[in-house]
């Protein structure tokens, strides 16, 4: 087993242990407290906050992926090419408006809670997935697509059996970027009463408790790194299967 993998597994084990039994690690965060402050956030279950955080990220990413890949497929078909500028503008909306601004606009319509956070993450995740899906579908080896036409495959068969499988590693690279961004950005959802790990960080800021801020930021940061590494490994495996070179990102 490679040393890098061993380190990641150890870090994952420590992360899971901390999330399940955070009070066991009180001694780690005790030096960051002062005047008798509690070293561990116990107002809410860290496990529940983590599950809720990841669930929000997963739902937003799935929705972003479905729309972004759907738009990429549309604009790479002859009948949909004219919609490319409009699709690119739609994908850019999330990058044009910061997530905080989206939350501010969404709360009056959707109310406080998870919904505004989902909208913000959904919009923010569109661009990297759309651009990578577009790249993956427009840079396919011509010989492969011509061979598919030569054997009599229909447009639908070429898309499902040839184009999407070949483009999947590139699309996954966009999903990887979107997920990592969302894991970090989801913390702001707690400002509008969404149940995320941002609750721990905000509690630390309000009470001037550095231990709360550190543990909230640490869990989010480690999760982002581990998810990034896992998706990168999956991307490399898919690239190896299709004989493609991995995109640098």
PDB file of C-alpha atoms in Angstrom:
ATOM      1  CA  UNK A   1       0.000   0.000   0.000  1.00  0.00           C
ATOM      2  CA  UNK A   2       1.362   3.418  -0.961  1.00  0.00           C
ATOM      3  CA  UNK A   3       2.396   5.783   1.869  1.00  0.00           C
ATOM      4  CA  UNK A   4       0.134   8.520   0.519  1.00  0.00           C
ATOM      5  CA  UNK A   5      -2.883   6.221   0.686  1.00  0.00           C
ATOM      6  CA  UNK A   6      -1.993   5.138   4.223  1.00  0.00           C
ATOM      7  CA  UNK A   7      -1.819   8.781   5.325  1.00  0.00           C
ATOM      8  CA  UNK A   8      -5.203   9.526   3.759  1.00  0.00           C
ATOM      9  CA  UNK A   9      -6.784   6.498   5.448  1.00  0.00           C
ATOM     10  CA  UNK A  10      -5.372   7.541   8.818  1.00  0.00           C
ATOM     11  CA  UNK A  11      -6.652  11.089   8.349  1.00  0.00           C
ATOM     12  CA  UNK A  12     -10.074   9.732   7.343  1.00  0.00           C
ATOM     13  CA  UNK A  13     -10.177   7.487  10.418  1.00  0.00           C
ATOM     14  CA  UNK A  14      -9.282  10.397  12.710  1.00  0.00           C
ATOM     15  CA  UNK A  15     -11.893  12.608  11.035  1.00  0.00           C
ATOM     16  CA  UNK A  16     -14.628  10.003  11.468  1.00  0.00           C
ATOM     17  CA  UNK A  17     -13.610   9.421  15.090  1.00  0.00           C
ATOM     18  CA  UNK A  18     -13.714  13.141  15.818  1.00  0.00           C
ATOM     19  CA  UNK A  19     -17.106  13.603  14.151  1.00  0.00           C
ATOM     20  CA  UNK A  20     -18.628  10.679  16.059  1.00  0.00           C
ATOM     21  CA  UNK A  21     -17.033  11.354  19.469  1.00  0.00           C
ATOM     22  CA  UNK A  22     -15.739  14.945  19.446  1.00  0.00           C
ATOM     23  CA  UNK A  23     -15.475  15.131  23.238  1.00  0.00           C
ATOM     24  CA  UNK A  24     -12.698  12.531  23.080  1.00  0.00           C
ATOM     25  CA  UNK A  25     -10.545  15.173  21.386  1.00  0.00           C
ATOM     26  CA  UNK A  26     -11.239  17.940  23.891  1.00  0.00           C
ATOM     27  CA  UNK A  27      -7.588  17.898  24.976  1.00  0.00           C
ATOM     28  CA  UNK A  28      -6.535  18.875  21.450  1.00  0.00           C
ATOM     29  CA  UNK A  29      -8.635  22.057  21.426  1.00  0.00           C
ATOM     30  CA  UNK A  30      -8.365  22.959  25.112  1.00  0.00           C
ATOM     31  CA  UNK A  31      -5.246  25.151  24.567  1.00  0.00           C
ATOM     32  CA  UNK A  32      -7.293  27.306  22.157  1.00  0.00           C
ATOM     33  CA  UNK A  33      -9.824  28.268  24.840  1.00  0.00           C
ATOM     34  CA  UNK A  34      -9.657  30.884  27.557  1.00  0.00           C
ATOM     35  CA  UNK A  35     -11.598  31.919  30.638  1.00  0.00           C
ATOM     36  CA  UNK A  36     -13.182  28.502  31.016  1.00  0.00           C
ATOM     37  CA  UNK A  37     -14.661  28.312  27.518  1.00  0.00           C
ATOM     38  CA  UNK A  38     -15.779  24.827  26.365  1.00  0.00           C
ATOM     39  CA  UNK A  39     -13.280  23.234  23.969  1.00  0.00           C
ATOM     40  CA  UNK A  40     -15.897  21.269  22.004  1.00  0.00           C
ATOM     41  CA  UNK A  41     -19.097  22.526  20.404  1.00  0.00           C
ATOM     42  CA  UNK A  42     -21.955  20.541  21.955  1.00  0.00           C
ATOM     43  CA  UNK A  43     -25.017  22.679  21.174  1.00  0.00           C
ATOM     44  CA  UNK A  44     -25.660  20.422  18.198  1.00  0.00           C
ATOM     45  CA  UNK A  45     -24.380  16.999  17.165  1.00  0.00           C
ATOM     46  CA  UNK A  46     -21.267  17.331  15.033  1.00  0.00           C
ATOM     47  CA  UNK A  47     -22.271  14.111  13.263  1.00  0.00           C
ATOM     48  CA  UNK A  48     -25.710  15.497  12.355  1.00  0.00           C
ATOM     49  CA  UNK A  49     -24.199  18.765  11.148  1.00  0.00           C
ATOM     50  CA  UNK A  50     -21.680  16.907   8.981  1.00  0.00           C
ATOM     51  CA  UNK A  51     -24.341  14.644   7.447  1.00  0.00           C
ATOM     52  CA  UNK A  52     -26.594  17.629   6.763  1.00  0.00           C
ATOM     53  CA  UNK A  53     -23.663  19.592   5.297  1.00  0.00           C
ATOM     54  CA  UNK A  54     -22.697  16.799   2.918  1.00  0.00           C
ATOM     55  CA  UNK A  55     -26.331  16.129   1.983  1.00  0.00           C
ATOM     56  CA  UNK A  56     -26.849  19.749   0.953  1.00  0.00           C
ATOM     57  CA  UNK A  57     -23.639  19.646  -1.104  1.00  0.00           C
ATOM     58  CA  UNK A  58     -24.646  16.355  -2.746  1.00  0.00           C
ATOM     59  CA  UNK A  59     -28.143  17.545  -3.703  1.00  0.00           C
ATOM     60  CA  UNK A  60     -26.831  20.829  -5.116  1.00  0.00           C
ATOM     61  CA  UNK A  61     -24.057  19.058  -7.053  1.00  0.00           C
ATOM     62  CA  UNK A  62     -26.424  16.472  -8.552  1.00  0.00           C
ATOM     63  CA  UNK A  63     -28.804  19.222  -9.671  1.00  0.00           C
ATOM     64  CA  UNK A  64     -25.928  21.289 -11.124  1.00  0.00           C
ATOM     65  CA  UNK A  65     -24.555  18.233 -12.929  1.00  0.00           C
ATOM     66  CA  UNK A  66     -27.884  17.307 -14.497  1.00  0.00           C
ATOM     67  CA  UNK A  67     -28.498  20.822 -15.805  1.00  0.00           C
ATOM     68  CA  UNK A  68     -24.902  21.547 -16.845  1.00  0.00           C
ATOM     69  CA  UNK A  69     -24.388  18.246 -18.677  1.00  0.00           C
ATOM     70  CA  UNK A  70     -27.836  18.549 -20.247  1.00  0.00           C
ATOM     71  CA  UNK A  71     -26.990  22.011 -21.574  1.00  0.00           C
ATOM     72  CA  UNK A  72     -23.614  20.783 -22.849  1.00  0.00           C
ATOM     73  CA  UNK A  73     -25.300  17.940 -24.719  1.00  0.00           C
ATOM     74  CA  UNK A  74     -27.869  20.353 -26.168  1.00  0.00           C
ATOM     75  CA  UNK A  75     -25.360  22.883 -27.497  1.00  0.00           C
ATOM     76  CA  UNK A  76     -23.121  20.195 -29.005  1.00  0.00           C
ATOM     77  CA  UNK A  77     -25.983  18.880 -31.152  1.00  0.00           C
ATOM     78  CA  UNK A  78     -26.536  20.539 -34.545  1.00  0.00           C
ATOM     79  CA  UNK A  79     -30.037  21.706 -33.598  1.00  0.00           C
ATOM     80  CA  UNK A  80     -28.843  23.284 -30.337  1.00  0.00           C
ATOM     81  CA  UNK A  81     -25.606  24.993 -31.351  1.00  0.00           C
ATOM     82  CA  UNK A  82     -27.287  28.400 -31.479  1.00  0.00           C
ATOM     83  CA  UNK A  83     -28.073  28.145 -27.758  1.00  0.00           C
ATOM     84  CA  UNK A  84     -24.394  28.068 -26.746  1.00  0.00           C
ATOM     85  CA  UNK A  85     -24.141  31.787 -25.797  1.00  0.00           C
ATOM     86  CA  UNK A  86     -27.361  31.581 -23.780  1.00  0.00           C
ATOM     87  CA  UNK A  87     -26.243  28.383 -22.038  1.00  0.00           C
ATOM     88  CA  UNK A  88     -22.865  29.874 -21.183  1.00  0.00           C
ATOM     89  CA  UNK A  89     -24.543  32.974 -19.766  1.00  0.00           C
ATOM     90  CA  UNK A  90     -26.787  30.792 -17.607  1.00  0.00           C
ATOM     91  CA  UNK A  91     -23.809  28.805 -16.325  1.00  0.00           C
ATOM     92  CA  UNK A  92     -22.006  32.043 -15.494  1.00  0.00           C
ATOM     93  CA  UNK A  93     -24.800  33.354 -13.275  1.00  0.00           C
ATOM     94  CA  UNK A  94     -23.428  31.619 -10.199  1.00  0.00           C
ATOM     95  CA  UNK A  95     -19.982  33.106 -10.721  1.00  0.00           C
ATOM     96  CA  UNK A  96     -21.384  36.570 -11.393  1.00  0.00           C
ATOM     97  CA  UNK A  97     -23.261  36.747  -8.085  1.00  0.00           C
ATOM     98  CA  UNK A  98     -21.379  35.696  -4.920  1.00  0.00           C
ATOM     99  CA  UNK A  99     -23.148  33.015  -2.851  1.00  0.00           C
ATOM    100  CA  UNK A 100     -23.813  35.570  -0.100  1.00  0.00           C
ATOM    101  CA  UNK A 101     -25.665  37.762  -2.597  1.00  0.00           C
ATOM    102  CA  UNK A 102     -27.668  34.775  -3.859  1.00  0.00           C
ATOM    103  CA  UNK A 103     -28.626  33.944  -0.268  1.00  0.00           C
ATOM    104  CA  UNK A 104     -29.742  37.523   0.314  1.00  0.00           C
ATOM    105  CA  UNK A 105     -31.930  37.418  -2.798  1.00  0.00           C
ATOM    106  CA  UNK A 106     -33.279  33.916  -2.141  1.00  0.00           C
ATOM    107  CA  UNK A 107     -34.282  34.311   1.519  1.00  0.00           C
ATOM    108  CA  UNK A 108     -37.196  36.715   0.873  1.00  0.00           C
ATOM    109  CA  UNK A 109     -38.596  34.243  -1.658  1.00  0.00           C
ATOM    110  CA  UNK A 110     -37.743  30.873  -0.098  1.00  0.00           C
ATOM    111  CA  UNK A 111     -37.459  31.817   3.561  1.00  0.00           C
ATOM    112  CA  UNK A 112     -34.736  30.803   5.970  1.00  0.00           C
ATOM    113  CA  UNK A 113     -33.305  27.289   6.040  1.00  0.00           C
ATOM    114  CA  UNK A 114     -31.796  24.875   3.556  1.00  0.00           C
ATOM    115  CA  UNK A 115     -33.522  26.046   0.356  1.00  0.00           C
ATOM    116  CA  UNK A 116     -31.568  29.309  -0.162  1.00  0.00           C
ATOM    117  CA  UNK A 117     -28.305  27.462   0.432  1.00  0.00           C
ATOM    118  CA  UNK A 118     -29.210  24.827  -2.158  1.00  0.00           C
ATOM    119  CA  UNK A 119     -29.967  27.556  -4.710  1.00  0.00           C
ATOM    120  CA  UNK A 120     -26.644  29.308  -4.038  1.00  0.00           C
ATOM    121  CA  UNK A 121     -24.585  26.119  -4.305  1.00  0.00           C
ATOM    122  CA  UNK A 122     -26.528  24.953  -7.360  1.00  0.00           C
ATOM    123  CA  UNK A 123     -25.828  28.168  -9.250  1.00  0.00           C
ATOM    124  CA  UNK A 124     -22.217  28.360  -8.074  1.00  0.00           C
ATOM    125  CA  UNK A 125     -21.511  24.813  -9.256  1.00  0.00           C
ATOM    126  CA  UNK A 126     -22.864  25.143 -12.795  1.00  0.00           C
ATOM    127  CA  UNK A 127     -19.920  26.785 -14.561  1.00  0.00           C
ATOM    128  CA  UNK A 128     -17.066  24.287 -13.923  1.00  0.00           C
ATOM    129  CA  UNK A 129     -19.291  21.311 -14.771  1.00  0.00           C
ATOM    130  CA  UNK A 130     -20.729  22.940 -17.901  1.00  0.00           C
ATOM    131  CA  UNK A 131     -17.356  24.042 -19.261  1.00  0.00           C
ATOM    132  CA  UNK A 132     -15.775  20.642 -18.655  1.00  0.00           C
ATOM    133  CA  UNK A 133     -18.741  18.803 -20.153  1.00  0.00           C
ATOM    134  CA  UNK A 134     -18.531  21.082 -23.187  1.00  0.00           C
ATOM    135  CA  UNK A 135     -14.802  20.428 -23.508  1.00  0.00           C
ATOM    136  CA  UNK A 136     -15.267  16.689 -23.116  1.00  0.00           C
ATOM    137  CA  UNK A 137     -17.965  16.479 -25.764  1.00  0.00           C
ATOM    138  CA  UNK A 138     -16.209  18.721 -28.299  1.00  0.00           C
ATOM    139  CA  UNK A 139     -12.705  17.208 -28.096  1.00  0.00           C
ATOM    140  CA  UNK A 140     -13.537  13.572 -28.777  1.00  0.00           C
ATOM    141  CA  UNK A 141     -11.152  11.708 -31.101  1.00  0.00           C
ATOM    142  CA  UNK A 142     -12.570  12.156 -34.642  1.00  0.00           C
ATOM    143  CA  UNK A 143     -11.600   8.617 -35.567  1.00  0.00           C
ATOM    144  CA  UNK A 144     -13.795   7.220 -32.800  1.00  0.00           C
ATOM    145  CA  UNK A 145     -16.859   9.253 -33.730  1.00  0.00           C
ATOM    146  CA  UNK A 146     -16.407   8.449 -37.409  1.00  0.00           C
ATOM    147  CA  UNK A 147     -16.113   4.766 -36.608  1.00  0.00           C
ATOM    148  CA  UNK A 148     -19.359   4.970 -34.626  1.00  0.00           C
ATOM    149  CA  UNK A 149     -21.106   6.510 -37.603  1.00  0.00           C
ATOM    150  CA  UNK A 150     -19.539   3.927 -39.902  1.00  0.00           C
ATOM    151  CA  UNK A 151     -21.050   1.006 -38.004  1.00  0.00           C
ATOM    152  CA  UNK A 152     -24.492   2.546 -38.308  1.00  0.00           C
ATOM    153  CA  UNK A 153     -25.008   3.828 -34.746  1.00  0.00           C
ATOM    154  CA  UNK A 154     -27.842   6.322 -34.306  1.00  0.00           C
ATOM    155  CA  UNK A 155     -27.280   9.764 -32.799  1.00  0.00           C
ATOM    156  CA  UNK A 156     -28.689   8.527 -29.499  1.00  0.00           C
ATOM    157  CA  UNK A 157     -26.452   5.449 -29.491  1.00  0.00           C
ATOM    158  CA  UNK A 158     -23.364   7.526 -30.280  1.00  0.00           C
ATOM    159  CA  UNK A 159     -24.171   9.896 -27.426  1.00  0.00           C
ATOM    160  CA  UNK A 160     -24.870   7.213 -24.816  1.00  0.00           C
ATOM    161  CA  UNK A 161     -22.387   4.539 -25.877  1.00  0.00           C
ATOM    162  CA  UNK A 162     -19.470   6.577 -27.224  1.00  0.00           C
ATOM    163  CA  UNK A 163     -19.498  10.305 -26.495  1.00  0.00           C
ATOM    164  CA  UNK A 164     -20.589  10.392 -22.852  1.00  0.00           C
ATOM    165  CA  UNK A 165     -18.358   7.465 -21.752  1.00  0.00           C
ATOM    166  CA  UNK A 166     -15.330   9.123 -23.359  1.00  0.00           C
ATOM    167  CA  UNK A 167     -16.220  12.534 -21.949  1.00  0.00           C
ATOM    168  CA  UNK A 168     -16.956  11.249 -18.428  1.00  0.00           C
ATOM    169  CA  UNK A 169     -13.412  11.727 -17.021  1.00  0.00           C
ATOM    170  CA  UNK A 170     -13.379  15.351 -18.181  1.00  0.00           C
ATOM    171  CA  UNK A 171     -16.887  15.931 -16.816  1.00  0.00           C
ATOM    172  CA  UNK A 172     -15.797  14.381 -13.524  1.00  0.00           C
ATOM    173  CA  UNK A 173     -12.966  16.921 -13.290  1.00  0.00           C
ATOM    174  CA  UNK A 174     -15.574  19.692 -13.397  1.00  0.00           C
ATOM    175  CA  UNK A 175     -17.714  17.915 -10.808  1.00  0.00           C
ATOM    176  CA  UNK A 176     -14.640  17.585  -8.587  1.00  0.00           C
ATOM    177  CA  UNK A 177     -14.037  21.333  -8.660  1.00  0.00           C
ATOM    178  CA  UNK A 178     -17.714  22.039  -8.060  1.00  0.00           C
ATOM    179  CA  UNK A 179     -17.920  19.685  -5.068  1.00  0.00           C
ATOM    180  CA  UNK A 180     -14.814  21.087  -3.374  1.00  0.00           C
ATOM    181  CA  UNK A 181     -16.069  24.642  -3.833  1.00  0.00           C
ATOM    182  CA  UNK A 182     -19.480  23.667  -2.476  1.00  0.00           C
ATOM    183  CA  UNK A 183     -18.076  21.894   0.594  1.00  0.00           C
ATOM    184  CA  UNK A 184     -16.356  25.109   1.623  1.00  0.00           C
ATOM    185  CA  UNK A 185     -19.096  27.492   0.498  1.00  0.00           C
ATOM    186  CA  UNK A 186     -21.908  25.565   2.221  1.00  0.00           C
ATOM    187  CA  UNK A 187     -20.690  26.891   5.572  1.00  0.00           C
ATOM    188  CA  UNK A 188     -22.300  30.261   4.825  1.00  0.00           C
ATOM    189  CA  UNK A 189     -25.664  28.502   4.755  1.00  0.00           C
ATOM    190  CA  UNK A 190     -25.722  28.642   8.542  1.00  0.00           C
ATOM    191  CA  UNK A 191     -26.134  32.423   8.304  1.00  0.00           C
ATOM    192  CA  UNK A 192     -29.654  31.745   6.997  1.00  0.00           C
ATOM    193  CA  UNK A 193     -30.396  28.908   9.452  1.00  0.00           C
ATOM    194  CA  UNK A 194     -29.309  25.991   7.255  1.00  0.00           C
ATOM    195  CA  UNK A 195     -27.881  23.075   9.207  1.00  0.00           C
ATOM    196  CA  UNK A 196     -24.223  23.027   8.154  1.00  0.00           C
ATOM    197  CA  UNK A 197     -20.818  23.000   9.796  1.00  0.00           C
ATOM    198  CA  UNK A 198     -20.827  26.759   9.475  1.00  0.00           C
ATOM    199  CA  UNK A 199     -22.917  26.709  12.653  1.00  0.00           C
ATOM    200  CA  UNK A 200     -19.816  25.704  14.635  1.00  0.00           C
ATOM    201  CA  UNK A 201     -17.694  28.429  13.069  1.00  0.00           C
ATOM    202  CA  UNK A 202     -20.339  31.101  13.593  1.00  0.00           C
ATOM    203  CA  UNK A 203     -20.760  30.045  17.228  1.00  0.00           C
ATOM    204  CA  UNK A 204     -17.015  30.433  17.657  1.00  0.00           C
ATOM    205  CA  UNK A 205     -17.038  33.899  16.111  1.00  0.00           C
ATOM    206  CA  UNK A 206     -19.954  35.050  18.253  1.00  0.00           C
ATOM    207  CA  UNK A 207     -18.409  33.751  21.482  1.00  0.00           C
ATOM    208  CA  UNK A 208     -14.804  34.552  20.518  1.00  0.00           C
ATOM    209  CA  UNK A 209     -13.998  30.855  20.997  1.00  0.00           C
ATOM    210  CA  UNK A 210     -11.063  29.917  18.791  1.00  0.00           C
ATOM    211  CA  UNK A 211     -11.575  26.210  19.555  1.00  0.00           C
ATOM    212  CA  UNK A 212     -15.009  26.204  17.872  1.00  0.00           C
ATOM    213  CA  UNK A 213     -13.665  28.053  14.835  1.00  0.00           C
ATOM    214  CA  UNK A 214     -10.731  25.642  14.543  1.00  0.00           C
ATOM    215  CA  UNK A 215     -12.801  22.460  14.767  1.00  0.00           C
ATOM    216  CA  UNK A 216     -15.419  23.684  12.307  1.00  0.00           C
ATOM    217  CA  UNK A 217     -12.800  24.833   9.813  1.00  0.00           C
ATOM    218  CA  UNK A 218     -10.741  21.684  10.316  1.00  0.00           C
ATOM    219  CA  UNK A 219     -13.622  19.317   9.565  1.00  0.00           C
ATOM    220  CA  UNK A 220     -14.625  21.268   6.455  1.00  0.00           C
ATOM    221  CA  UNK A 221     -11.045  21.563   5.217  1.00  0.00           C
ATOM    222  CA  UNK A 222     -10.155  17.908   5.743  1.00  0.00           C
ATOM    223  CA  UNK A 223     -13.394  16.755   4.093  1.00  0.00           C
ATOM    224  CA  UNK A 224     -12.702  18.960   1.082  1.00  0.00           C
ATOM    225  CA  UNK A 225      -9.172  17.573   0.691  1.00  0.00           C
ATOM    226  CA  UNK A 226     -10.274  13.942   1.058  1.00  0.00           C
ATOM    227  CA  UNK A 227     -13.158  14.355  -1.399  1.00  0.00           C
ATOM    228  CA  UNK A 228     -10.831  16.084  -3.862  1.00  0.00           C
ATOM    229  CA  UNK A 229      -8.318  13.231  -3.610  1.00  0.00           C
ATOM    230  CA  UNK A 230     -11.007  10.553  -3.966  1.00  0.00           C
ATOM    231  CA  UNK A 231     -12.515  12.138  -7.076  1.00  0.00           C
ATOM    232  CA  UNK A 232      -9.042  12.729  -8.523  1.00  0.00           C
ATOM    233  CA  UNK A 233      -8.261   9.022  -8.098  1.00  0.00           C
ATOM    234  CA  UNK A 234     -11.540   8.092  -9.786  1.00  0.00           C
ATOM    235  CA  UNK A 235     -10.781  10.516 -12.599  1.00  0.00           C
ATOM    236  CA  UNK A 236      -7.333   8.991 -13.145  1.00  0.00           C
ATOM    237  CA  UNK A 237      -8.825   5.499 -13.212  1.00  0.00           C
ATOM    238  CA  UNK A 238     -11.371   6.528 -15.849  1.00  0.00           C
ATOM    239  CA  UNK A 239      -8.665   8.267 -17.880  1.00  0.00           C
ATOM    240  CA  UNK A 240      -6.559   5.112 -17.794  1.00  0.00           C
ATOM    241  CA  UNK A 241      -9.485   3.011 -18.997  1.00  0.00           C
ATOM    242  CA  UNK A 242     -10.141   5.320 -21.941  1.00  0.00           C
ATOM    243  CA  UNK A 243      -6.463   5.983 -22.703  1.00  0.00           C
ATOM    244  CA  UNK A 244      -6.780   9.744 -22.227  1.00  0.00           C
ATOM    245  CA  UNK A 245      -4.509  12.238 -20.546  1.00  0.00           C
ATOM    246  CA  UNK A 246      -5.745  13.853 -17.354  1.00  0.00           C
ATOM    247  CA  UNK A 247      -6.645  17.533 -17.502  1.00  0.00           C
ATOM    248  CA  UNK A 248      -4.563  19.722 -15.229  1.00  0.00           C
ATOM    249  CA  UNK A 249      -6.807  21.666 -12.887  1.00  0.00           C
TER     250      UNK A 249
END
